[in-house]
Short mmCIF file of C-alpha atoms in Angstrom, two decimals:
data_model
loop_
_atom_site.label_atom_id
_atom_site.label_comp_id
_atom_site.label_asym_id
_atom_site.label_seq_id
_atom_site.Cartn_x
_atom_site.Cartn_y
_atom_site.Cartn_z
CA GLY J 1395 174.47 -29.96 212.59
CA ALA J 1396 175.47 -28.25 215.82
CA LEU J 1397 175.65 -24.75 217.27
CA THR J 1398 177.56 -25.84 220.35
CA GLY J 1399 178.32 -29.09 222.09
CA MET J 1400 180.78 -31.53 223.64
CA SER J 1401 181.66 -34.96 222.33
CA SER J 1402 182.24 -38.11 224.34
CA GLN J 1403 185.96 -37.70 223.53
CA GLY J 1404 186.10 -34.28 225.21
CA ILE J 1405 185.99 -32.03 222.11
CA THR J 1406 183.85 -28.94 222.59
CA VAL J 1407 182.76 -26.46 219.91
CA HIS J 1408 180.87 -23.19 219.76
CA GLU J 1409 180.24 -20.25 217.47
CA ALA J 1410 179.75 -16.50 217.70
CA ASN J 1411 178.62 -14.23 214.88
CA LEU J 1412 181.16 -12.29 212.82
CA GLU J 1413 179.96 -9.87 210.18
CA SER J 1414 181.61 -10.54 206.82
CA ASP J 1415 180.82 -9.77 203.20
CA ARG J 1416 182.96 -12.68 201.96
CA ASP J 1417 180.44 -15.51 201.66
CA THR J 1418 180.31 -18.49 199.32
CA PHE J 1419 178.17 -21.55 198.67
CA TYR J 1420 181.31 -23.59 197.91
CA GLY J 1421 182.18 -25.11 201.25
CA PHE J 1422 181.11 -27.09 204.29
CA PRO J 1423 178.22 -25.33 206.10
CA TRP J 1424 179.50 -24.38 209.53
CA THR J 1425 176.77 -26.16 211.53
CA LEU J 1426 177.64 -29.44 209.81
CA ARG J 1427 181.34 -28.72 210.15
CA LEU J 1428 181.09 -28.25 213.92
CA ARG J 1429 179.20 -31.53 214.15
CA ALA J 1430 181.88 -33.28 212.07
CA VAL J 1431 184.62 -31.92 214.36
CA MET J 1432 182.84 -33.35 217.40
CA GLU J 1433 182.27 -36.69 215.65
CA ARG J 1434 185.74 -37.20 214.16
CA ALA J 1435 188.33 -35.37 216.29
CA SER J 1436 189.78 -36.24 219.67
CA THR J 1437 192.54 -33.58 219.77
CA LEU J 1438 192.96 -29.99 218.58
CA ALA J 1439 195.41 -31.16 215.91
CA GLU J 1440 192.79 -33.53 214.50
CA ALA J 1441 190.15 -30.80 214.68
CA LYS J 1442 192.43 -28.35 212.84
CA ASP J 1443 193.27 -30.96 210.17
CA LEU J 1444 189.58 -31.59 209.58
CA TRP J 1445 188.85 -27.85 209.51
CA GLU J 1446 191.62 -27.21 206.98
CA SER J 1447 190.41 -30.03 204.72
CA THR J 1448 187.12 -28.16 204.13
CA ASN J 1449 186.20 -24.63 203.03
CA ASN J 1450 184.39 -21.88 204.98
CA THR J 1451 181.14 -20.55 203.60
CA CYS J 1452 180.78 -17.40 205.72
CA GLY J 1453 182.19 -15.31 208.54
CA PHE J 1454 181.98 -16.60 212.10
CA ASN J 1455 184.11 -16.92 215.19
CA HIS J 1456 184.44 -20.52 216.28
CA ALA J 1457 186.15 -22.14 219.24
CA VAL J 1458 187.30 -25.71 219.67
CA GLY J 1459 188.41 -27.08 223.02
CA SER J 1460 189.95 -30.41 223.96
CA VAL J 1461 190.42 -32.18 227.28
CA GLN J 1462 193.27 -34.13 225.64
CA ASP J 1463 195.38 -30.99 225.01
CA LYS J 1464 196.40 -30.01 228.54
CA ASP J 1465 199.04 -27.37 227.65
CA SER J 1466 196.89 -25.43 225.19
CA PRO J 1467 193.30 -26.68 225.49
CA PHE J 1468 191.55 -24.13 223.26
CA MET J 1469 191.77 -22.89 219.67
CA LEU J 1470 189.83 -19.93 218.29
CA ILE J 1471 189.10 -19.74 214.55
CA GLU J 1472 188.00 -16.54 212.83
CA THR J 1473 186.51 -17.26 209.41
CA ASP J 1474 185.07 -15.78 206.28
CA GLY J 1475 184.36 -17.35 202.91
CA GLY J 1476 187.54 -19.20 201.96
CA HIS J 1477 189.79 -18.10 204.86
CA SER J 1478 190.52 -19.18 208.44
CA ALA J 1479 192.71 -17.42 211.00
CA TYR J 1480 193.76 -19.55 213.98
CA PHE J 1481 194.41 -18.14 217.45
CA GLU J 1482 196.02 -20.83 219.57
CA THR J 1483 197.72 -18.82 222.32
CA ALA J 1484 196.52 -16.31 224.89
CA MET J 1485 197.23 -12.67 224.01
CA ASP J 1486 197.97 -13.40 220.35
CA PRO J 1487 200.15 -10.58 218.90
CA ARG J 1488 197.68 -10.06 216.04
CA GLU J 1489 195.03 -9.12 218.59
CA VAL J 1490 197.31 -7.26 220.99
CA ASN J 1491 198.75 -5.09 218.20
CA ALA J 1492 195.50 -4.61 216.26
CA GLU J 1493 194.28 -1.05 215.82
CA GLY J 1494 191.27 -0.60 218.07
CA GLY J 1495 191.84 -3.96 219.76
CA ASP J 1496 191.21 -4.37 223.45
CA PRO J 1497 192.59 -7.76 224.53
CA ARG J 1498 192.12 -8.60 228.18
CA PRO J 1499 194.70 -10.91 229.74
CA ASP J 1500 192.52 -11.66 232.75
CA ALA J 1501 189.30 -12.39 230.81
#
């Protein structure tokens, strides 16, 4: 598995904790999933396809970056058991308009 890393094809992954009560044993454990993304993907589209072909087991925040995707090189994925939310643009309206949110455009 992997907690963070970069592949020879320029795919980088990392995780950050996200508290969630929606957990399941029916899915691809996230450490193995991050490793699979680094092994099999060379673009964000390939990484997203692989991610969507498997199921989350628990809540985490993940990020996938790609040197191949110059216009939008990073994708954030917020997960819980059985659900993924993708954030592929800076200042995503779901974050900007969220109650209690504090997005920072210069961060």
